[in-house]
CSV table of C-alpha atoms in Angstrom, one decimal:
chain,number,residue,atom,x,y,z
A,79,UNK,CA,-8.5,21.8,-9.1
A,80,UNK,CA,-11.0,24.7,-8.4
A,81,UNK,CA,-10.3,28.4,-9.1
A,82,UNK,CA,-8.8,30.2,-6.1
A,83,UNK,CA,-11.4,33.1,-6.3
A,84,UNK,CA,-14.6,32.8,-4.2
A,85,UNK,CA,-15.8,30.6,-1.4
A,86,UNK,CA,-15.5,26.8,-1.6
A,87,UNK,CA,-18.8,25.5,-2.6
A,88,UNK,CA,-19.9,22.4,-0.6
A,89,UNK,CA,-22.6,19.8,-0.8
A,90,UNK,CA,-23.4,17.9,2.4
A,91,UNK,CA,-24.7,14.3,2.0
A,92,UNK,CA,-25.9,12.4,5.1
A,93,UNK,CA,-29.0,10.4,5.7
A,94,UNK,CA,-29.4,11.6,9.4
A,95,UNK,CA,-31.2,14.9,9.3
A,96,UNK,CA,-29.8,16.1,12.7
A,97,UNK,CA,-26.2,15.2,11.6
A,98,UNK,CA,-26.7,16.8,8.2
A,99,UNK,CA,-28.0,20.0,9.6
A,100,UNK,CA,-25.3,20.1,12.2
A,101,UNK,CA,-22.6,19.7,9.5
A,102,UNK,CA,-24.3,22.3,7.3
A,103,UNK,CA,-24.4,24.8,10.2
A,104,UNK,CA,-20.8,24.1,11.1
A,105,UNK,CA,-19.6,24.6,7.5
A,106,UNK,CA,-21.7,27.6,7.0
A,107,UNK,CA,-20.0,29.2,10.0
A,108,UNK,CA,-16.5,28.7,8.4
A,109,UNK,CA,-14.8,31.5,6.5
A,110,UNK,CA,-14.5,30.8,2.7
A,111,UNK,CA,-17.0,28.1,2.7
A,112,UNK,CA,-20.5,28.1,1.2
A,113,UNK,CA,-23.0,25.2,1.5
A,114,UNK,CA,-24.8,25.1,-1.8
A,115,UNK,CA,-26.9,21.8,-1.3
A,116,UNK,CA,-27.8,19.1,0.9
A,117,UNK,CA,-28.6,15.4,0.2
A,118,UNK,CA,-30.1,12.5,2.3
A,119,UNK,CA,-29.1,9.6,-0.2
A,120,UNK,CA,-26.5,8.6,-2.6
A,121,UNK,CA,-29.0,9.2,-5.5
A,122,UNK,CA,-29.7,12.7,-4.1
A,123,UNK,CA,-26.1,13.5,-3.8
A,124,UNK,CA,-25.5,12.7,-7.5
A,125,UNK,CA,-28.4,14.7,-8.6
A,126,UNK,CA,-27.6,17.7,-6.4
A,127,UNK,CA,-24.0,17.6,-7.4
A,128,UNK,CA,-24.9,17.8,-11.1
A,129,UNK,CA,-27.2,20.7,-10.4
A,130,UNK,CA,-25.2,22.8,-8.0
A,131,UNK,CA,-21.6,21.8,-9.2
A,132,UNK,CA,-20.0,22.0,-5.8
A,133,UNK,CA,-16.2,22.1,-5.3
A,134,UNK,CA,-16.4,19.5,-2.5
A,135,UNK,CA,-19.0,16.9,-1.5
A,136,UNK,CA,-18.9,16.0,2.2
A,137,UNK,CA,-20.1,12.4,1.9
A,138,UNK,CA,-21.4,10.0,4.6
A,139,UNK,CA,-20.8,6.3,4.0
A,140,UNK,CA,-23.9,4.6,5.2
A,141,UNK,CA,-26.9,5.9,3.3
A,142,UNK,CA,-30.0,4.0,2.0
A,143,UNK,CA,-30.4,2.7,-1.5
A,144,UNK,CA,-27.0,3.9,-2.7
A,145,UNK,CA,-24.3,4.2,-0.1
A,146,UNK,CA,-21.6,6.9,0.0
A,147,UNK,CA,-18.9,4.6,-1.6
A,148,UNK,CA,-21.0,3.9,-4.7
A,149,UNK,CA,-22.0,7.5,-4.9
A,150,UNK,CA,-18.4,8.5,-4.7
A,151,UNK,CA,-17.5,6.1,-7.5
A,152,UNK,CA,-20.2,7.5,-9.8
A,153,UNK,CA,-19.3,11.1,-8.9
A,154,UNK,CA,-15.7,10.5,-9.8
A,155,UNK,CA,-16.9,9.3,-13.3
A,156,UNK,CA,-19.6,12.0,-13.8
A,157,UNK,CA,-17.8,15.0,-12.2
A,158,UNK,CA,-14.1,14.3,-11.9
A,159,UNK,CA,-13.5,18.0,-10.9
A,160,UNK,CA,-15.7,17.6,-7.8
A,161,UNK,CA,-13.7,16.5,-4.7
A,162,UNK,CA,-15.3,13.9,-2.4
A,163,UNK,CA,-14.5,14.2,1.3
A,164,UNK,CA,-15.8,11.2,3.3
A,165,UNK,CA,-16.9,12.1,6.9
A,166,UNK,CA,-18.1,9.0,8.7
A,167,UNK,CA,-17.9,7.0,12.0
A,168,UNK,CA,-16.4,4.0,10.3
A,169,UNK,CA,-12.6,3.6,10.4
A,170,UNK,CA,-12.2,-0.1,9.6
A,171,UNK,CA,-9.6,-0.9,6.9
A,172,UNK,CA,-12.3,-2.1,4.4
A,173,UNK,CA,-14.3,1.1,4.4
A,174,UNK,CA,-11.3,3.3,4.3
A,175,UNK,CA,-9.7,1.5,1.4
A,176,UNK,CA,-13.1,1.2,-0.5
A,177,UNK,CA,-13.6,5.0,-0.2
A,178,UNK,CA,-10.1,5.8,-1.5
A,179,UNK,CA,-10.5,3.3,-4.4
A,180,UNK,CA,-13.8,4.8,-5.2
A,181,UNK,CA,-12.1,8.2,-5.7
A,182,UNK,CA,-12.5,10.1,-2.4
A,183,UNK,CA,-9.7,12.7,-1.8
A,184,UNK,CA,-10.3,13.0,1.9
A,185,UNK,CA,-11.4,10.9,4.9
A,186,UNK,CA,-12.3,12.2,8.3
A,187,UNK,CA,-14.1,10.6,11.2
A,188,UNK,CA,-17.2,12.2,12.6
A,189,UNK,CA,-16.2,14.3,15.6
A,190,UNK,CA,-13.3,15.9,13.8
A,191,UNK,CA,-12.4,19.4,15.1
A,192,UNK,CA,-13.7,22.4,13.1
A,193,UNK,CA,-10.2,23.5,12.1
A,194,UNK,CA,-9.4,20.0,10.8
A,195,UNK,CA,-12.6,20.0,8.8
A,196,UNK,CA,-11.8,23.4,7.2
A,197,UNK,CA,-8.2,22.4,6.5
A,198,UNK,CA,-9.3,19.2,4.9
A,199,UNK,CA,-12.0,20.9,2.7
A,200,UNK,CA,-9.4,23.5,1.5
A,201,UNK,CA,-6.9,20.8,0.8
A,202,UNK,CA,-9.2,18.5,-1.2
A,203,UNK,CA,-10.6,21.4,-3.1
A,204,UNK,CA,-7.0,22.3,-4.2
A,205,UNK,CA,-6.6,18.7,-5.5
A,206,UNK,CA,-4.7,17.3,-2.5
A,207,UNK,CA,-5.2,13.9,-0.8
A,208,UNK,CA,-5.9,14.1,2.9
A,209,UNK,CA,-6.5,11.6,5.6
A,210,UNK,CA,-7.5,12.2,9.3
A,211,UNK,CA,-5.0,11.2,12.0
A,212,UNK,CA,-5.0,7.5,12.7
A,213,UNK,CA,-6.8,6.8,9.5
A,214,UNK,CA,-3.8,7.5,7.3
A,215,UNK,CA,-1.6,5.0,9.4
A,216,UNK,CA,-4.3,2.3,9.0
A,217,UNK,CA,-4.5,2.9,5.2
A,218,UNK,CA,-0.7,2.9,4.8
A,219,UNK,CA,-0.5,-0.3,6.8
A,220,UNK,CA,-3.1,-1.9,4.7
A,221,UNK,CA,-1.6,-0.8,1.4
A,222,UNK,CA,2.1,-1.4,2.2
A,223,UNK,CA,3.3,-4.4,0.1
A,224,UNK,CA,4.2,-7.5,2.0
A,225,UNK,CA,7.9,-7.9,2.5
A,226,UNK,CA,9.5,-10.1,-0.2
A,227,UNK,CA,9.8,-13.8,0.8
A,228,UNK,CA,13.1,-14.8,2.1
A,229,UNK,CA,15.0,-16.6,-0.6
A,230,UNK,CA,15.3,-20.4,-0.1
A,231,UNK,CA,18.6,-21.6,1.0
A,232,UNK,CA,20.1,-23.6,-1.9
A,233,UNK,CA,20.8,-27.3,-1.2
A,234,UNK,CA,19.3,-27.5,2.3
A,235,UNK,CA,20.7,-31.0,2.6
A,236,UNK,CA,24.2,-29.6,2.8
A,237,UNK,CA,25.7,-28.2,6.0
A,238,UNK,CA,26.7,-24.6,6.1
A,239,UNK,CA,30.4,-25.5,5.7
A,240,UNK,CA,29.6,-27.7,2.8
A,241,UNK,CA,27.8,-24.9,1.0
A,242,UNK,CA,30.8,-22.7,1.6
A,243,UNK,CA,33.0,-25.2,-0.1
A,244,UNK,CA,30.6,-25.7,-2.9
A,245,UNK,CA,30.3,-21.9,-3.4
A,246,UNK,CA,34.1,-21.7,-3.7
A,247,UNK,CA,34.6,-24.5,-6.1
A,248,UNK,CA,31.9,-23.0,-8.2
A,249,UNK,CA,33.9,-19.9,-8.4
A,250,UNK,CA,36.7,-21.9,-9.9
A,251,UNK,CA,38.8,-22.3,-6.8
A,252,UNK,CA,41.0,-25.2,-6.4
A,253,UNK,CA,41.2,-27.4,-3.2
A,254,UNK,CA,44.3,-25.6,-1.9
A,255,UNK,CA,42.7,-22.1,-2.2
A,256,UNK,CA,39.4,-23.3,-0.6
A,257,UNK,CA,41.5,-24.8,2.2
A,258,UNK,CA,43.4,-21.5,2.7
A,259,UNK,CA,40.3,-19.3,2.5
A,260,UNK,CA,38.3,-21.3,5.0
A,261,UNK,CA,41.3,-22.3,7.1
A,262,UNK,CA,40.8,-25.9,6.7
A,263,UNK,CA,43.2,-28.8,6.1
A,264,UNK,CA,43.3,-30.0,2.4
A,265,UNK,CA,42.2,-33.4,3.5
A,266,UNK,CA,39.1,-31.8,5.3
A,267,UNK,CA,38.2,-30.0,2.0
A,268,UNK,CA,38.4,-33.3,0.2
A,269,UNK,CA,36.2,-34.9,2.7
A,270,UNK,CA,33.6,-32.2,2.4
A,271,UNK,CA,33.7,-32.5,-1.4
A,272,UNK,CA,33.1,-36.2,-1.2
A,273,UNK,CA,30.1,-35.6,1.1
A,274,UNK,CA,28.8,-32.9,-1.3
A,275,UNK,CA,29.0,-35.2,-4.3
A,276,UNK,CA,27.1,-37.9,-2.5
A,277,UNK,CA,24.4,-35.6,-1.2
A,278,UNK,CA,23.8,-33.9,-4.5
A,279,UNK,CA,24.0,-37.2,-6.5
A,280,UNK,CA,26.6,-35.9,-8.9
A,281,UNK,CA,29.6,-37.9,-10.3
A,282,UNK,CA,32.2,-35.3,-9.6
A,283,UNK,CA,33.4,-31.8,-9.5
A,284,UNK,CA,32.2,-30.6,-12.9
A,285,UNK,CA,28.8,-31.7,-12.3
A,286,UNK,CA,28.7,-30.1,-8.8
A,287,UNK,CA,30.0,-26.8,-10.2
A,288,UNK,CA,27.3,-26.7,-13.0
A,289,UNK,CA,24.6,-27.6,-10.4
A,290,UNK,CA,25.8,-24.9,-8.0
A,291,UNK,CA,25.8,-22.2,-10.5
A,292,UNK,CA,22.4,-23.1,-11.6
A,293,UNK,CA,21.2,-22.4,-8.0
A,294,UNK,CA,23.0,-19.1,-7.6
A,295,UNK,CA,26.2,-20.2,-6.0
A,296,UNK,CA,29.6,-19.1,-7.3
A,297,UNK,CA,28.6,-15.5,-8.0
A,298,UNK,CA,28.0,-16.2,-11.7
A,299,UNK,CA,31.5,-15.5,-12.8
A,300,UNK,CA,34.4,-17.8,-11.9
A,301,UNK,CA,37.3,-16.2,-10.1
A,302,UNK,CA,40.8,-16.6,-11.5
A,303,UNK,CA,43.4,-18.3,-9.4
A,304,UNK,CA,44.3,-21.9,-8.2
């Protein structure tokens, strides 16, 4: 983070002379900003940054020989106290993410308003991370983790009712309680159990309970009661 005293020292790196001079003139007109160097390539940006020690480097992405992403990565290693603010026409996900991973603290699109540029320069110089409108939403959407996969339903060969019956016997419930809880006739519960044993290939209740608990049914701890 830079000292709060004095103007923010800025280096402008862009391979297009007209764009570079226009950005330099714009920044020079802002209160509290001083342009201390210019660069037309990534290599020049590295050299000028080491010579002039700016607070902020306004970095274009597409430059010959060494692009702005690689220059940002090297600057972050060489001069970690220097904040890089990428100003480019590219807003695709790959470019945005690559710039942030390289160590850029700010990302604006060319054509940003004067006040937005000044605010971003002040923010990144103070150690903050700033994205232009729209770019932030794209980045967050790209970085958000995928939703966790939906857990597989245990024993898909069973009907929903049969899984309910199996879950309850895995809790230690007897047939009478299962029938009462599910509002079924005791004979119906017995028929479901017979079907469950056949479909799961088990010899009886005990094996069915063990298999059910291994697959997460029964809540892990048997309930008390008939």
